[in-house]
């Protein structure tokens, strides 16, 4: 069933969603808020855009040109409805296309200053329980595209020293770093996300630079909850205001 919801922490920003597909989650909120947008950056691209949550949030952080690529037509349609509803047609453009096909087009190569991606988290050969709907399955599992291919696509479309920023499961961090370096994207920033100080990290934000110099910064971790179950101040901030 289709519905229109508020975007967490963004007054007057609405998003169209459908219960048949994945709704936006904390992963996307973190990626959209903690990615680095430099003053010199002019063009931003979001892979695996879904219903457009990341481009919508980025539009509140900057006035840059933002584009999104989503292979599922129904999610692409939802994203466009949200763009129109929020009057962002002059800033955000969506493409309904396979990422590899998009990145192989000459007019997209070496074009973008920042590429983001909240990718499918699970390898297709894992013996994990898969969601019943095909739409949800391809959003969670590397069925249509794997992370190595995503990194190769980012390398193609990024300008020299452009940034690539992803959020992924912490237990896949070595896969992420390996794919970055294989594609000449030098890891520059890591930020670990925890539910509480007593639990292991479950998400990690990784940002790298195309043909960047060696030098990795591990930033202050994000903890969502205090031991008494209350939200931490940083998590509250994430839900109430744009992080510049």
Short mmCIF file of C-alpha atoms in Angstrom, two decimals:
data_model
loop_
_atom_site.label_atom_id
_atom_site.label_comp_id
_atom_site.label_asym_id
_atom_site.label_seq_id
_atom_site.Cartn_x
_atom_site.Cartn_y
_atom_site.Cartn_z
CA UNK A 1 0.00 0.00 0.00
CA UNK A 2 1.35 3.41 -0.98
CA UNK A 3 1.62 6.16 1.63
CA UNK A 4 3.38 9.46 2.20
CA UNK A 5 5.53 9.83 5.31
CA UNK A 6 7.61 12.45 7.08
CA UNK A 7 11.38 12.19 6.67
CA UNK A 8 13.04 11.70 10.04
CA UNK A 9 14.50 14.96 11.32
CA UNK A 10 13.44 17.07 8.34
CA UNK A 11 10.37 19.27 8.86
CA UNK A 12 8.33 19.81 5.70
CA UNK A 13 10.12 17.02 3.79
CA UNK A 14 7.84 14.18 2.69
CA UNK A 15 8.54 10.84 1.01
CA UNK A 16 6.33 8.37 -0.84
CA UNK A 17 6.68 4.76 0.32
CA UNK A 18 5.05 1.42 -0.38
CA UNK A 19 4.85 -1.47 2.09
CA UNK A 20 5.62 -3.91 -0.74
CA UNK A 21 9.16 -2.49 -0.85
CA UNK A 22 11.70 -1.62 1.82
CA UNK A 23 10.99 1.66 3.58
CA UNK A 24 13.92 3.96 4.23
CA UNK A 25 15.95 3.02 7.29
CA UNK A 26 18.64 4.28 9.66
CA UNK A 27 21.35 3.19 7.19
CA UNK A 28 20.24 5.74 4.61
CA UNK A 29 19.78 8.49 7.21
CA UNK A 30 23.37 7.94 8.40
CA UNK A 31 24.82 7.85 4.89
CA UNK A 32 23.00 10.99 3.78
CA UNK A 33 23.97 12.94 6.92
CA UNK A 34 27.58 11.89 7.49
CA UNK A 35 28.93 11.84 3.93
CA UNK A 36 31.37 14.67 3.18
CA UNK A 37 30.12 17.38 0.83
CA UNK A 38 33.01 19.67 -0.09
CA UNK A 39 32.59 23.26 -1.21
CA UNK A 40 34.09 22.41 -4.60
CA UNK A 41 31.70 19.50 -5.19
CA UNK A 42 29.08 20.29 -7.81
CA UNK A 43 27.59 16.96 -8.90
CA UNK A 44 26.43 14.17 -6.58
CA UNK A 45 25.24 10.69 -7.58
CA UNK A 46 23.39 8.12 -5.48
CA UNK A 47 23.53 4.44 -6.48
CA UNK A 48 20.72 2.02 -5.44
CA UNK A 49 18.56 5.05 -4.75
CA UNK A 50 15.38 3.18 -3.86
CA UNK A 51 12.55 5.64 -3.23
CA UNK A 52 14.97 8.56 -3.20
CA UNK A 53 15.52 9.09 0.52
CA UNK A 54 19.23 9.95 0.19
CA UNK A 55 18.82 12.56 -2.59
CA UNK A 56 15.94 14.11 -0.63
CA UNK A 57 18.06 14.54 2.51
CA UNK A 58 21.08 15.74 0.55
CA UNK A 59 18.91 18.49 -0.93
CA UNK A 60 18.56 19.90 2.59
CA UNK A 61 22.33 19.81 3.18
CA UNK A 62 23.43 21.52 -0.03
CA UNK A 63 22.36 23.23 -3.26
CA UNK A 64 24.38 20.86 -5.48
CA UNK A 65 23.02 18.94 -8.48
CA UNK A 66 21.91 15.50 -7.24
CA UNK A 67 21.13 12.41 -9.33
CA UNK A 68 19.93 8.95 -8.35
CA UNK A 69 20.01 5.58 -10.11
CA UNK A 70 17.43 2.90 -9.27
CA UNK A 71 16.81 -0.26 -11.28
CA UNK A 72 13.31 -1.02 -9.93
CA UNK A 73 10.75 1.00 -11.87
CA UNK A 74 8.18 1.18 -9.06
CA UNK A 75 10.74 2.57 -6.61
CA UNK A 76 11.92 5.00 -9.29
CA UNK A 77 8.32 6.17 -9.69
CA UNK A 78 7.97 6.68 -5.91
CA UNK A 79 11.18 8.73 -5.88
CA UNK A 80 9.93 10.96 -8.67
CA UNK A 81 6.61 11.50 -6.89
CA UNK A 82 8.51 12.62 -3.77
CA UNK A 83 10.73 14.94 -5.83
CA UNK A 84 7.67 16.60 -7.37
CA UNK A 85 5.80 16.78 -4.05
CA UNK A 86 8.76 18.56 -2.41
CA UNK A 87 9.32 20.85 -5.44
CA UNK A 88 12.86 19.60 -6.00
CA UNK A 89 12.68 18.98 -9.75
CA UNK A 90 15.35 21.61 -10.42
CA UNK A 91 17.86 19.94 -8.11
CA UNK A 92 17.22 16.16 -8.19
CA UNK A 93 17.04 13.89 -11.25
CA UNK A 94 16.37 10.15 -11.22
CA UNK A 95 17.35 7.40 -13.69
CA UNK A 96 15.61 4.05 -13.89
CA UNK A 97 18.55 1.97 -15.02
CA UNK A 98 21.00 -0.77 -14.11
CA UNK A 99 24.02 0.84 -12.45
CA UNK A 100 26.51 -0.85 -14.79
CA UNK A 101 24.63 0.35 -17.87
CA UNK A 102 24.43 3.87 -16.47
CA UNK A 103 28.15 4.04 -15.71
CA UNK A 104 29.22 2.69 -19.08
CA UNK A 105 27.75 5.69 -20.89
CA UNK A 106 30.43 8.11 -22.02
CA UNK A 107 28.57 11.19 -20.82
CA UNK A 108 28.64 9.88 -17.23
CA UNK A 109 32.34 8.94 -17.02
CA UNK A 110 34.55 11.16 -14.81
CA UNK A 111 31.56 13.43 -14.13
CA UNK A 112 30.73 13.25 -10.41
CA UNK A 113 32.41 14.76 -7.35
CA UNK A 114 30.64 12.51 -4.84
CA UNK A 115 29.02 9.10 -5.25
CA UNK A 116 27.04 7.45 -2.45
CA UNK A 117 25.58 3.98 -2.06
CA UNK A 118 23.54 2.02 0.47
CA UNK A 119 24.10 -1.33 -1.28
CA UNK A 120 22.59 -4.81 -0.91
CA UNK A 121 24.25 -6.19 2.23
CA UNK A 122 24.20 -9.97 1.78
CA UNK A 123 26.12 -12.13 -0.65
CA UNK A 124 23.90 -14.12 -2.97
CA UNK A 125 25.57 -17.41 -2.03
CA UNK A 126 24.90 -17.03 1.69
CA UNK A 127 22.62 -19.61 3.29
CA UNK A 128 20.50 -16.88 4.81
CA UNK A 129 16.75 -16.58 4.80
CA UNK A 130 15.72 -14.40 1.89
CA UNK A 131 12.65 -12.20 1.81
CA UNK A 132 9.66 -13.62 0.01
CA UNK A 133 9.17 -10.76 -2.43
CA UNK A 134 11.64 -10.46 -5.28
CA UNK A 135 11.68 -6.67 -4.86
CA UNK A 136 12.86 -6.91 -1.27
CA UNK A 137 15.23 -9.76 -2.08
CA UNK A 138 17.23 -7.77 -4.65
CA UNK A 139 17.38 -4.81 -2.27
CA UNK A 140 19.00 -6.97 0.43
CA UNK A 141 21.01 -9.57 -1.50
CA UNK A 142 23.68 -9.21 -4.20
CA UNK A 143 21.49 -10.76 -6.89
CA UNK A 144 21.58 -8.08 -9.59
CA UNK A 145 24.89 -6.49 -8.60
CA UNK A 146 27.69 -7.18 -6.10
CA UNK A 147 29.76 -4.70 -4.13
CA UNK A 148 32.88 -5.17 -6.23
CA UNK A 149 30.94 -4.18 -9.34
CA UNK A 150 29.45 -1.16 -7.54
CA UNK A 151 32.96 0.04 -6.66
CA UNK A 152 34.07 -0.42 -10.26
CA UNK A 153 31.13 1.69 -11.40
CA UNK A 154 31.97 4.40 -8.85
CA UNK A 155 35.53 4.51 -10.15
CA UNK A 156 34.27 5.11 -13.70
CA UNK A 157 31.96 8.01 -12.94
CA UNK A 158 34.01 9.78 -10.25
CA UNK A 159 36.24 12.69 -11.13
CA UNK A 160 39.88 12.49 -10.11
CA UNK A 161 39.95 12.74 -6.30
CA UNK A 162 36.17 12.44 -6.16
CA UNK A 163 34.73 10.77 -3.04
CA UNK A 164 32.83 7.49 -2.72
CA UNK A 165 30.84 7.01 0.49
CA UNK A 166 28.95 3.88 1.54
CA UNK A 167 27.25 2.41 4.58
CA UNK A 168 27.55 -1.36 5.07
CA UNK A 169 27.37 -4.11 7.66
CA UNK A 170 30.44 -4.07 9.89
CA UNK A 171 31.05 -7.78 9.32
CA UNK A 172 31.65 -6.97 5.63
CA UNK A 173 34.18 -4.22 6.30
CA UNK A 174 37.13 -6.16 4.87
CA UNK A 175 35.17 -6.81 1.67
CA UNK A 176 34.42 -3.10 1.43
CA UNK A 177 38.03 -2.01 1.98
CA UNK A 178 39.33 -4.64 -0.44
CA UNK A 179 36.91 -3.52 -3.17
CA UNK A 180 37.79 0.12 -2.59
CA UNK A 181 41.51 -0.48 -3.02
CA UNK A 182 41.06 -2.86 -5.94
CA UNK A 183 39.34 0.00 -7.76
CA UNK A 184 41.87 2.71 -6.78
CA UNK A 185 39.54 4.26 -4.22
CA UNK A 186 41.71 4.95 -1.19
CA UNK A 187 39.84 4.57 2.15
CA UNK A 188 39.94 7.91 3.98
CA UNK A 189 37.25 7.78 6.71
CA UNK A 190 35.63 5.11 8.90
CA UNK A 191 32.77 5.70 11.31
CA UNK A 192 31.40 2.78 13.32
CA UNK A 193 27.77 2.68 14.48
CA UNK A 194 26.66 0.86 17.65
CA UNK A 195 23.29 0.38 19.32
CA UNK A 196 24.92 0.81 22.76
CA UNK A 197 28.43 0.88 24.19
CA UNK A 198 27.97 -2.72 25.35
CA UNK A 199 27.21 -4.13 21.88
CA UNK A 200 29.32 -4.79 18.84
CA UNK A 201 29.23 -2.40 15.91
CA UNK A 202 26.55 -3.38 13.38
CA UNK A 203 27.07 -0.69 10.73
CA UNK A 204 30.05 1.20 9.38
CA UNK A 205 30.33 4.27 7.18
CA UNK A 206 33.28 4.13 4.78
CA UNK A 207 34.42 7.03 2.61
CA UNK A 208 37.22 6.88 0.08
CA UNK A 209 38.80 9.02 -2.60
CA UNK A 210 39.54 8.06 -6.19
CA UNK A 211 43.34 7.90 -6.54
CA UNK A 212 43.65 9.56 -3.15
CA UNK A 213 46.73 9.62 -0.95
CA UNK A 214 47.15 6.99 1.76
CA UNK A 215 45.79 8.13 5.13
CA UNK A 216 42.82 6.68 7.01
CA UNK A 217 40.90 8.55 9.72
CA UNK A 218 38.79 6.57 12.19
CA UNK A 219 36.19 8.99 13.48
CA UNK A 220 34.29 9.11 16.73
CA UNK A 221 31.74 6.29 16.78
CA UNK A 222 28.01 6.86 16.74
CA UNK A 223 26.12 5.27 19.65
CA UNK A 224 22.35 5.25 19.28
CA UNK A 225 21.22 4.49 22.83
CA UNK A 226 22.46 4.96 26.37
CA UNK A 227 22.52 1.96 28.72
CA UNK A 228 19.19 3.06 30.22
CA UNK A 229 17.55 2.79 26.79
CA UNK A 230 17.32 6.53 26.15
CA UNK A 231 18.61 8.01 22.91
CA UNK A 232 22.08 9.53 22.93
CA UNK A 233 22.39 13.25 22.25
CA UNK A 234 23.99 12.64 18.85
CA UNK A 235 21.19 10.30 17.81
CA UNK A 236 18.63 12.87 18.95
CA UNK A 237 20.43 15.47 16.87
CA UNK A 238 20.35 13.15 13.87
CA UNK A 239 16.56 13.01 14.20
CA UNK A 240 15.96 16.70 14.71
CA UNK A 241 18.32 18.66 12.46
CA UNK A 242 20.49 18.47 9.40
CA UNK A 243 24.12 17.63 10.18
CA UNK A 244 26.28 20.03 8.18
#
